[in-house]
Short mmCIF file of C-alpha atoms in Angstrom, two decimals:
data_model
loop_
_atom_site.label_atom_id
_atom_site.label_comp_id
_atom_site.label_asym_id
_atom_site.label_seq_id
_atom_site.Cartn_x
_atom_site.Cartn_y
_atom_site.Cartn_z
CA MET A 1 0.07 -0.02 -0.01
CA LEU A 2 1.18 3.49 -0.89
CA ILE A 3 1.35 5.75 2.19
CA ALA A 4 1.63 9.45 1.62
CA VAL A 5 3.40 11.49 4.35
CA VAL A 6 3.46 15.33 4.46
CA THR A 7 5.88 17.04 6.70
CA LEU A 8 4.99 20.28 8.55
CA THR A 9 7.22 22.57 10.55
CA ASP A 10 6.02 25.14 13.00
CA GLY A 11 9.03 27.47 13.10
CA ARG A 12 10.25 25.85 16.36
CA GLY A 13 12.08 23.00 14.52
CA ARG A 14 9.20 20.50 15.17
CA SER A 15 7.66 18.51 12.40
CA ALA A 16 4.35 16.86 12.02
CA ALA A 17 2.71 14.28 9.72
CA GLY A 18 -0.37 15.87 8.40
CA PRO A 19 -1.87 18.20 5.78
CA PRO A 20 -1.17 21.91 5.36
CA SER A 21 -3.65 24.08 7.21
CA GLN A 22 -4.90 25.86 3.99
CA PRO A 23 -4.64 23.27 1.21
CA ASP A 24 -5.84 23.94 -2.44
CA VAL A 25 -7.80 20.65 -2.22
CA ALA A 26 -9.33 18.76 0.70
CA PRO A 27 -6.38 17.48 2.89
CA ALA A 28 -4.97 14.10 2.35
CA VAL A 29 -5.03 11.73 5.33
CA ALA A 30 -3.42 8.57 4.06
CA VAL A 31 -0.96 8.77 6.86
CA LEU A 32 -3.81 8.23 9.30
CA ALA A 33 -5.76 5.63 7.28
CA PRO A 34 -5.78 2.12 8.60
CA GLN A 35 -3.08 0.18 6.70
CA GLY A 36 -4.38 -3.32 7.29
CA SER A 37 -4.55 -5.99 9.88
CA THR A 38 -0.77 -6.87 9.90
CA ASP A 39 0.12 -4.20 12.44
CA PRO A 40 -0.08 -5.72 15.92
CA VAL A 41 -3.17 -4.66 17.92
CA PRO A 42 -2.33 -3.24 21.40
CA SER A 43 -3.33 -5.55 24.18
CA THR A 44 -5.89 -4.69 26.80
CA ALA A 45 -3.38 -5.52 29.56
CA GLY A 46 -0.72 -3.26 27.92
CA LEU A 47 -3.08 -0.30 27.58
CA ALA A 48 -4.29 -0.80 31.20
CA ARG A 49 -0.66 -0.70 32.38
CA VAL A 50 0.12 2.70 30.74
CA LEU A 51 -3.22 4.27 31.02
CA GLY A 52 -4.38 3.05 34.50
CA PRO A 53 -1.91 5.11 36.57
CA LEU A 54 -2.47 8.16 34.47
CA MET A 55 -6.26 8.05 35.07
CA ARG A 56 -5.47 8.46 38.78
CA GLU A 57 -3.76 11.80 38.29
CA PRO A 58 -5.28 14.11 40.94
CA ALA A 59 -5.66 17.06 38.59
CA LEU A 60 -8.30 15.03 36.70
CA GLY A 61 -10.48 14.96 39.80
CA GLY A 62 -12.64 11.99 41.06
CA ARG A 63 -14.36 10.81 37.90
CA VAL A 64 -12.42 9.83 34.79
CA ALA A 65 -13.43 7.59 31.86
CA ALA A 66 -11.44 6.16 28.98
CA ALA A 67 -12.10 4.05 25.83
CA VAL A 68 -9.64 2.89 23.20
CA VAL A 69 -11.02 1.36 20.03
CA ASP A 70 -9.42 -0.26 17.02
CA PRO A 71 -11.15 1.36 13.95
CA LEU A 72 -10.31 -1.50 11.67
CA THR A 73 -12.15 -4.08 13.63
CA GLY A 74 -14.38 -2.08 15.83
CA ARG A 75 -13.12 -3.85 18.91
CA LEU A 76 -12.91 -2.06 22.24
CA LEU A 77 -9.26 -2.51 23.28
CA TYR A 78 -9.49 -0.75 26.58
CA GLY A 79 -12.15 0.71 28.76
CA GLU A 80 -12.49 2.16 32.23
CA ALA A 81 -15.90 3.60 33.12
CA GLN A 82 -16.21 3.65 29.36
CA ASP A 83 -20.03 3.20 29.44
CA GLN A 84 -20.63 5.91 32.06
CA PRO A 85 -22.47 8.90 30.76
CA MET A 86 -20.49 12.00 31.50
CA THR A 87 -20.33 15.72 30.49
CA PRO A 88 -18.28 15.78 27.19
CA ALA A 89 -17.94 19.47 26.63
CA SER A 90 -16.91 20.18 22.99
CA SER A 91 -16.00 16.49 22.50
CA ALA A 92 -19.62 16.28 21.60
CA LYS A 93 -18.88 18.02 18.31
CA VAL A 94 -17.46 14.66 17.09
CA LEU A 95 -21.01 13.39 17.17
CA THR A 96 -22.31 16.39 15.29
CA ALA A 97 -19.61 16.02 12.67
CA VAL A 98 -20.30 12.41 11.89
CA ALA A 99 -24.06 13.04 11.73
CA ALA A 100 -23.68 15.86 9.38
CA LEU A 101 -21.27 14.14 7.04
CA ARG A 102 -23.47 10.97 7.00
CA VAL A 103 -26.75 12.61 6.43
CA LEU A 104 -25.87 15.70 4.32
CA GLY A 105 -22.85 14.24 2.60
CA PRO A 106 -19.40 15.83 2.37
CA ASP A 107 -20.04 17.78 -0.83
CA ARG A 108 -23.26 19.59 -0.14
CA THR A 109 -23.19 23.41 0.12
CA LEU A 110 -25.63 25.73 1.89
CA PRO A 111 -27.10 28.59 -0.21
CA THR A 112 -27.99 32.14 0.75
CA ARG A 113 -30.35 33.44 -1.82
CA VAL A 114 -32.08 36.54 -2.94
CA VAL A 115 -35.46 35.88 -4.55
CA GLN A 116 -38.00 38.05 -6.37
CA GLY A 117 -40.84 39.47 -4.26
CA PRO A 118 -44.45 39.70 -5.42
CA THR A 119 -43.58 43.02 -7.19
CA ARG A 120 -40.67 43.92 -9.33
CA ASP A 121 -39.41 46.33 -6.63
CA GLN A 122 -39.54 43.89 -3.73
CA ILE A 123 -36.83 41.31 -3.12
CA THR A 124 -36.28 38.83 -0.18
CA LEU A 125 -32.97 37.88 1.28
CA VAL A 126 -33.32 34.14 2.30
CA GLY A 127 -31.17 32.75 4.92
CA GLY A 128 -29.93 29.29 4.33
CA GLY A 129 -28.38 28.52 7.60
CA ASP A 130 -24.73 29.12 6.42
CA PRO A 131 -22.52 29.95 9.43
CA SER A 132 -19.75 30.96 7.23
CA LEU A 133 -21.60 33.82 5.62
CA THR A 134 -19.33 36.94 5.76
CA ALA A 135 -19.29 40.55 4.67
CA GLN A 136 -15.44 40.63 4.78
CA PRO A 137 -13.05 40.94 1.84
CA LYS A 138 -12.04 37.83 -0.09
CA PRO A 139 -9.45 35.86 1.91
CA GLU A 140 -5.94 35.66 0.58
CA THR A 141 -6.10 31.88 0.90
CA PRO A 142 -9.20 30.39 -0.95
CA TYR A 143 -9.80 27.23 0.93
CA PRO A 144 -12.41 26.83 2.27
CA ALA A 145 -13.85 30.00 0.68
CA PRO A 146 -16.78 31.39 2.71
CA ALA A 147 -19.84 32.71 1.10
CA ARG A 148 -19.63 36.50 0.82
CA LEU A 149 -22.56 38.92 1.26
CA PRO A 150 -20.77 41.59 -1.08
CA ASP A 151 -20.79 38.90 -3.83
CA LEU A 152 -24.44 38.30 -3.27
CA ALA A 153 -25.13 42.02 -3.38
CA ALA A 154 -23.25 42.61 -6.50
CA ALA A 155 -25.03 39.83 -8.41
CA THR A 156 -28.46 41.02 -7.13
CA ALA A 157 -27.71 44.55 -8.11
CA ALA A 158 -26.68 43.46 -11.56
CA ARG A 159 -29.98 41.63 -12.07
CA LEU A 160 -31.86 44.50 -10.73
CA ARG A 161 -30.32 46.99 -13.09
CA GLU A 162 -30.93 44.64 -16.04
CA ALA A 163 -34.55 44.82 -15.07
CA GLY A 164 -34.43 48.65 -14.87
CA VAL A 165 -34.91 48.60 -11.05
CA SER A 166 -33.02 51.06 -8.96
CA ALA A 167 -34.91 51.02 -5.76
CA VAL A 168 -36.35 48.13 -3.73
CA ARG A 169 -38.16 47.09 -0.64
CA LEU A 170 -36.14 44.43 1.10
CA THR A 171 -37.56 41.63 3.25
CA TYR A 172 -35.46 38.97 4.86
CA ASP A 173 -36.50 35.40 5.63
CA ASP A 174 -34.77 33.56 8.56
CA SER A 175 -37.49 30.94 9.00
CA LEU A 176 -35.37 27.86 7.96
CA PHE A 177 -34.57 27.33 11.71
CA THR A 178 -37.18 27.10 14.39
CA GLY A 179 -37.52 27.19 18.14
CA PRO A 180 -35.46 29.19 20.63
CA GLN A 181 -32.27 30.79 19.44
CA VAL A 182 -30.58 30.39 22.77
CA SER A 183 -30.60 27.13 24.69
CA PRO A 184 -32.08 27.39 28.21
CA GLU A 185 -29.36 24.97 29.21
CA TRP A 186 -26.57 27.33 28.45
CA ASP A 187 -24.85 29.34 31.07
CA ASP A 188 -25.70 33.13 31.15
CA GLY A 189 -23.15 35.13 29.10
CA TYR A 190 -22.36 32.37 26.60
CA THR A 191 -23.97 34.47 23.77
CA VAL A 192 -21.67 37.35 24.59
CA ALA A 193 -18.49 35.47 23.46
CA ASN A 194 -18.94 31.77 22.96
CA VAL A 195 -21.87 31.36 20.55
CA ALA A 196 -24.20 33.46 18.68
CA PRO A 197 -28.04 33.04 19.03
CA VAL A 198 -28.84 30.33 16.48
CA THR A 199 -30.42 31.71 13.36
CA ALA A 200 -30.58 30.82 9.70
CA LEU A 201 -29.50 34.29 8.71
CA MET A 202 -26.45 36.11 10.20
CA VAL A 203 -23.21 37.62 8.87
CA ASP A 204 -19.76 37.27 10.36
CA GLN A 205 -21.27 35.02 13.03
CA GLY A 206 -22.90 37.98 14.71
CA ARG A 207 -19.56 39.54 15.74
CA ARG A 208 -19.22 43.25 16.15
CA GLN A 209 -15.82 43.24 14.49
CA PRO A 210 -14.18 40.49 12.48
CA GLY A 211 -11.78 38.42 14.45
CA GLU A 212 -13.13 39.46 18.00
CA ARG A 213 -15.19 37.29 20.29
CA LEU A 214 -17.82 39.84 21.26
CA ARG A 215 -21.19 39.32 19.53
CA ARG A 216 -23.75 41.87 18.46
CA SER A 217 -26.86 42.13 20.68
CA GLY A 218 -30.24 42.18 19.20
CA ASP A 219 -31.67 40.63 16.00
CA LEU A 220 -28.85 39.04 13.99
CA ALA A 221 -31.01 38.41 10.92
CA GLU A 222 -32.12 42.10 10.81
CA SER A 223 -28.44 43.12 11.18
CA ALA A 224 -27.58 40.97 8.19
CA ALA A 225 -30.33 42.37 6.14
CA LYS A 226 -29.21 46.02 6.95
CA THR A 227 -25.65 45.03 6.00
CA PHE A 228 -26.93 43.75 2.75
CA ALA A 229 -29.01 46.92 2.16
CA GLY A 230 -25.78 49.01 2.59
CA LEU A 231 -23.98 46.68 0.14
CA LEU A 232 -26.78 47.10 -2.40
CA ALA A 233 -26.49 50.85 -2.08
CA GLN A 234 -22.83 50.74 -3.06
CA HIS A 235 -23.94 49.23 -6.34
CA GLY A 236 -26.61 51.84 -7.03
CA ILE A 237 -29.64 50.09 -5.63
CA ARG A 238 -31.47 52.10 -3.02
CA VAL A 239 -33.35 50.23 -0.32
CA THR A 240 -36.45 52.05 0.72
CA SER A 241 -37.56 49.70 3.60
CA THR A 242 -36.32 46.58 5.34
CA SER A 243 -38.60 44.11 7.17
CA ARG A 244 -38.96 40.56 8.06
CA GLY A 245 -41.10 38.35 5.90
CA PRO A 246 -41.34 34.96 4.20
CA ALA A 247 -40.15 34.40 0.67
CA ALA A 248 -43.00 33.70 -1.71
CA ALA A 249 -43.34 30.04 -2.61
CA GLY A 250 -41.67 29.37 -5.86
CA ALA A 251 -40.13 32.75 -6.17
CA PRO A 252 -37.50 32.98 -8.90
CA THR A 253 -33.95 33.27 -7.58
CA LEU A 254 -32.19 36.46 -8.59
CA ALA A 255 -28.77 35.53 -7.03
CA GLU A 256 -27.24 33.15 -4.61
CA VAL A 257 -23.88 32.34 -2.88
CA HIS A 258 -22.86 28.97 -1.40
CA SER A 259 -20.97 27.96 1.59
CA PRO A 260 -17.84 25.64 1.49
CA PRO A 261 -18.91 22.04 1.23
CA VAL A 262 -20.04 20.44 4.41
CA SER A 263 -16.72 18.65 4.65
CA GLY A 264 -15.02 22.07 4.97
CA LEU A 265 -17.56 23.37 7.54
CA VAL A 266 -17.01 20.23 9.60
CA GLU A 267 -13.28 20.61 9.49
CA HIS A 268 -13.52 24.20 10.63
CA MET A 269 -15.94 23.33 13.35
CA LEU A 270 -13.54 20.65 14.77
CA SER A 271 -10.39 22.52 14.32
CA ALA A 272 -11.63 25.89 15.91
CA SER A 273 -14.26 24.22 18.12
CA ASP A 274 -16.76 26.57 16.53
CA ASN A 275 -20.12 26.39 18.41
CA ASP A 276 -21.96 28.40 15.69
CA TYR A 277 -21.06 25.87 12.92
CA ALA A 278 -22.01 22.97 15.20
CA GLU A 279 -25.47 24.34 15.97
CA ALA A 280 -26.16 25.27 12.34
CA LEU A 281 -25.01 21.94 10.98
CA ALA A 282 -27.07 20.01 13.50
CA ARG A 283 -30.21 21.89 12.31
CA HIS A 284 -29.57 20.87 8.76
CA VAL A 285 -29.24 17.31 9.83
CA ALA A 286 -32.64 17.68 11.67
CA ARG A 287 -34.22 18.92 8.55
CA ALA A 288 -32.83 16.04 6.50
CA LYS A 289 -34.16 13.55 9.00
CA GLY A 290 -37.67 15.12 9.10
CA GLU A 291 -37.16 16.84 12.46
CA GLU A 292 -37.86 20.44 13.32
CA ALA A 293 -34.65 22.60 12.82
CA SER A 294 -34.49 23.39 16.66
CA PHE A 295 -32.33 22.33 19.56
CA ALA A 296 -34.69 19.42 20.37
CA GLY A 297 -35.03 18.36 16.80
CA ALA A 298 -31.26 18.56 16.23
CA VAL A 299 -30.37 16.26 19.01
CA ARG A 300 -33.04 13.78 18.18
CA ALA A 301 -31.58 13.61 14.71
CA ILE A 302 -28.08 13.25 15.86
CA ARG A 303 -29.05 10.39 18.19
CA ALA A 304 -31.01 8.66 15.38
CA VAL A 305 -28.09 8.79 12.99
CA LEU A 306 -25.65 7.35 15.55
CA GLY A 307 -28.09 4.60 16.11
CA GLU A 308 -28.40 3.82 12.42
CA LEU A 309 -24.54 3.66 12.27
CA GLY A 310 -24.48 1.14 15.02
CA VAL A 311 -22.97 3.38 17.67
CA PRO A 312 -24.05 2.55 21.26
CA THR A 313 -26.16 5.39 22.59
CA ALA A 314 -27.23 4.16 25.96
CA GLY A 315 -27.13 7.00 28.41
CA LEU A 316 -26.71 9.57 25.61
CA THR A 317 -28.49 12.85 26.49
CA LEU A 318 -27.91 15.99 24.47
CA TYR A 319 -29.38 19.46 24.77
CA ASP A 320 -27.31 21.08 22.06
CA ALA A 321 -24.92 20.04 19.24
CA SER A 322 -21.96 22.06 20.46
CA GLY A 323 -21.35 20.63 23.86
CA LEU A 324 -21.92 23.89 25.68
CA SER A 325 -24.64 22.38 27.94
CA ARG A 326 -23.49 21.06 31.31
CA GLN A 327 -26.44 18.66 31.15
CA ASP A 328 -25.09 16.95 28.00
CA ARG A 329 -24.06 13.38 28.81
CA VAL A 330 -22.17 10.89 26.49
CA SER A 331 -20.05 7.99 27.33
CA ALA A 332 -16.31 7.68 26.33
CA GLU A 333 -17.30 4.58 24.36
CA THR A 334 -19.91 6.30 22.32
CA LEU A 335 -17.21 9.07 21.54
CA ALA A 336 -14.59 6.51 20.57
CA ARG A 337 -16.83 4.34 18.42
CA THR A 338 -18.17 7.38 16.54
CA LEU A 339 -14.79 8.60 15.68
CA ALA A 340 -13.64 5.09 14.83
CA LEU A 341 -16.31 4.98 12.05
CA ALA A 342 -14.76 8.11 10.57
CA ALA A 343 -11.36 6.43 10.62
CA SER A 344 -12.61 3.35 9.17
CA PRO A 345 -12.07 2.47 5.50
CA ASP A 346 -15.73 1.57 5.34
CA HIS A 347 -16.92 5.09 5.71
CA PRO A 348 -15.10 7.45 3.30
CA GLU A 349 -17.82 9.97 3.51
CA LEU A 350 -16.93 10.56 7.19
CA ARG A 351 -13.29 11.40 6.64
CA ALA A 352 -13.63 15.11 7.29
CA ALA A 353 -14.30 14.16 10.91
CA VAL A 354 -10.67 12.88 10.95
CA THR A 355 -9.04 15.66 8.84
CA GLY A 356 -10.68 18.43 10.88
CA LEU A 357 -9.22 17.21 14.16
CA PRO A 358 -6.54 19.62 15.49
CA VAL A 359 -2.91 18.29 15.31
CA ALA A 360 -1.08 18.14 18.49
CA GLY A 361 1.14 21.18 18.95
CA PHE A 362 0.32 22.55 15.56
CA THR A 363 -3.27 23.40 14.63
CA GLY A 364 -6.55 24.47 16.01
CA THR A 365 -7.24 23.99 19.82
CA LEU A 366 -4.25 21.78 20.15
CA ASP A 367 -1.68 24.35 18.78
CA SER A 368 -0.32 25.03 22.13
CA ARG A 369 -0.80 21.62 23.87
CA PHE A 370 1.37 18.53 24.28
CA GLY A 371 4.21 19.90 26.20
CA GLY A 372 6.45 18.26 28.77
CA GLU A 373 6.28 14.58 28.81
CA ALA A 374 3.57 14.53 26.12
CA ALA A 375 5.82 16.31 23.65
CA SER A 376 6.74 12.92 22.15
CA ALA A 377 3.30 12.86 20.55
CA LEU A 378 3.67 16.36 18.94
CA GLY A 379 2.41 16.02 15.35
CA TYR A 380 1.20 12.51 15.71
CA VAL A 381 -2.05 12.85 17.76
CA ARG A 382 -5.09 14.37 16.20
CA ALA A 383 -7.84 15.09 18.74
CA LYS A 384 -10.89 17.15 19.59
CA THR A 385 -10.61 19.04 22.87
CA GLY A 386 -13.44 19.68 25.36
CA THR A 387 -13.32 22.26 28.12
CA LEU A 388 -15.88 23.62 30.52
CA THR A 389 -15.54 24.60 34.17
CA GLY A 390 -14.92 21.25 35.87
CA VAL A 391 -14.72 19.34 32.67
CA ASN A 392 -11.87 18.32 30.36
CA SER A 393 -12.14 15.82 27.50
CA LEU A 394 -9.99 14.62 24.59
CA THR A 395 -11.23 12.48 21.75
CA GLY A 396 -8.93 11.54 18.89
CA LEU A 397 -6.70 9.06 17.24
CA VAL A 398 -3.02 8.14 16.88
CA ARG A 399 -0.77 5.42 15.63
CA ASP A 400 0.86 3.53 18.41
CA ALA A 401 4.60 2.35 18.37
CA SER A 402 3.71 -0.70 16.41
CA GLY A 403 2.08 1.34 13.64
CA ARG A 404 -1.55 0.51 14.55
CA LEU A 405 -4.13 3.28 14.26
CA VAL A 406 -6.22 3.48 17.43
CA VAL A 407 -9.00 5.83 18.46
CA PHE A 408 -9.27 7.15 22.09
CA ALA A 409 -11.73 9.09 24.17
CA PHE A 410 -10.95 10.42 27.55
CA ILE A 411 -13.41 12.42 29.82
CA ALA A 412 -12.89 13.95 33.24
CA ASP A 413 -15.94 15.90 34.50
CA ARG A 414 -15.01 16.54 38.09
CA VAL A 415 -11.90 18.53 37.46
CA PRO A 416 -10.80 21.04 40.20
CA ALA A 417 -11.40 24.46 38.75
CA ALA A 418 -7.79 25.51 39.44
CA TYR A 419 -6.52 22.62 37.05
CA ARG A 420 -8.97 23.21 34.07
CA ASP A 421 -6.67 25.18 31.93
CA THR A 422 -3.27 23.74 33.20
CA LEU A 423 -2.73 20.30 34.75
CA ALA A 424 -5.98 18.64 33.69
CA PRO A 425 -5.42 19.07 29.92
CA ALA A 426 -1.77 18.14 30.39
CA ALA A 427 -2.84 14.96 32.03
CA LEU A 428 -5.02 14.07 29.07
CA ASP A 429 -2.32 14.93 26.65
CA GLU A 430 -0.08 12.52 28.51
CA MET A 431 -2.72 9.84 28.31
CA ALA A 432 -2.76 10.27 24.51
CA ALA A 433 0.93 10.32 24.27
CA ALA A 434 1.11 7.09 26.39
CA VAL A 435 -1.08 5.37 23.84
CA ALA A 436 1.11 6.57 21.03
CA ARG A 437 4.24 5.25 22.76
CA CYS A 438 2.65 2.03 23.76
CA GLY A 439 3.17 -0.60 21.10
CA CYS A 440 1.87 -3.02 23.73
#
């Protein structure tokens, strides 16, 4: 078998096997693909010998769970409290990623459209639930290229000018998603910096300024429509009024822009731990499964998809798709088996759930992780992090010393607050590094 290996350096003399962060095409992951059954499978006793003592690390608190799965055979290689439902934090995004890729497919894009209203001087901006929609200039690196509101405005203005229209009434339709925009299970203040109210129409994720964490208050769909009106004005189209309203059934499309493919959205969601992307993707899964596009419908749909894939869901309780709720419960085995499907050669449609995982010490939420004794795994571990007060988790995959690809999930949900950002994540990193070194 031909195995492709790409070497990265981070400016500190370290190298990693993995794809470049902004490739021209979807990242290659042959280096992480299961090679076959010839590489020795780590033994349960060997994994227990290296992981058992690390799970007793005081910084992890009084409740820790672990599961290690062979993605080639689906066999549980090691488990301790692996079936105990625990708070996953953002590791829950692994479930959302697999559900989205399975149901929507990796190549689907999400459109934001402008359709003709009932009169020639009325148009409707229709939100398509694209969390990447931006009003910012075109990025220097085109992958994955977000949908741009300025492009939509330019194309819309051109169509209007062709029709001899120079002034319009603008309505905006954000009805694709239903239910509350903010989960009652979220802590107060989450929508200030961690997540935007969930809406089918927003621009720049509701941020006040690009790149900053603070969100706008008020109606994000209305704000997007007003931004669009300003962009139309730059192209000579005057907007005389702006109001919320549904698009007419069967209305002809004047212009549209499309998100990156679902695979690109999933990769970003996992790498950046993007809560907005998670909640939007989950609502599209809900719609595809015949559920309402709400918090409740989304989690029902995710659970259904996992069940269809044969993932054990006993004890699985979700209140959102991002892992922000402290009431979410999932077992380490459910996380590990879900990711094992994405790493399996039987499910190429799920591969973005692997390529999107941060690389230890190099990308995403792991860019500054895996120091100290865990540094031996720099560039080798790919994993999704999870962090809430009292909770740290790590769900990922790595080749062990014998060359066998294994998937792991570690959860600690009674972490002393003082250790959340220091000793607790370091302890989980060391557990992943121990699996990488094992060859046992």
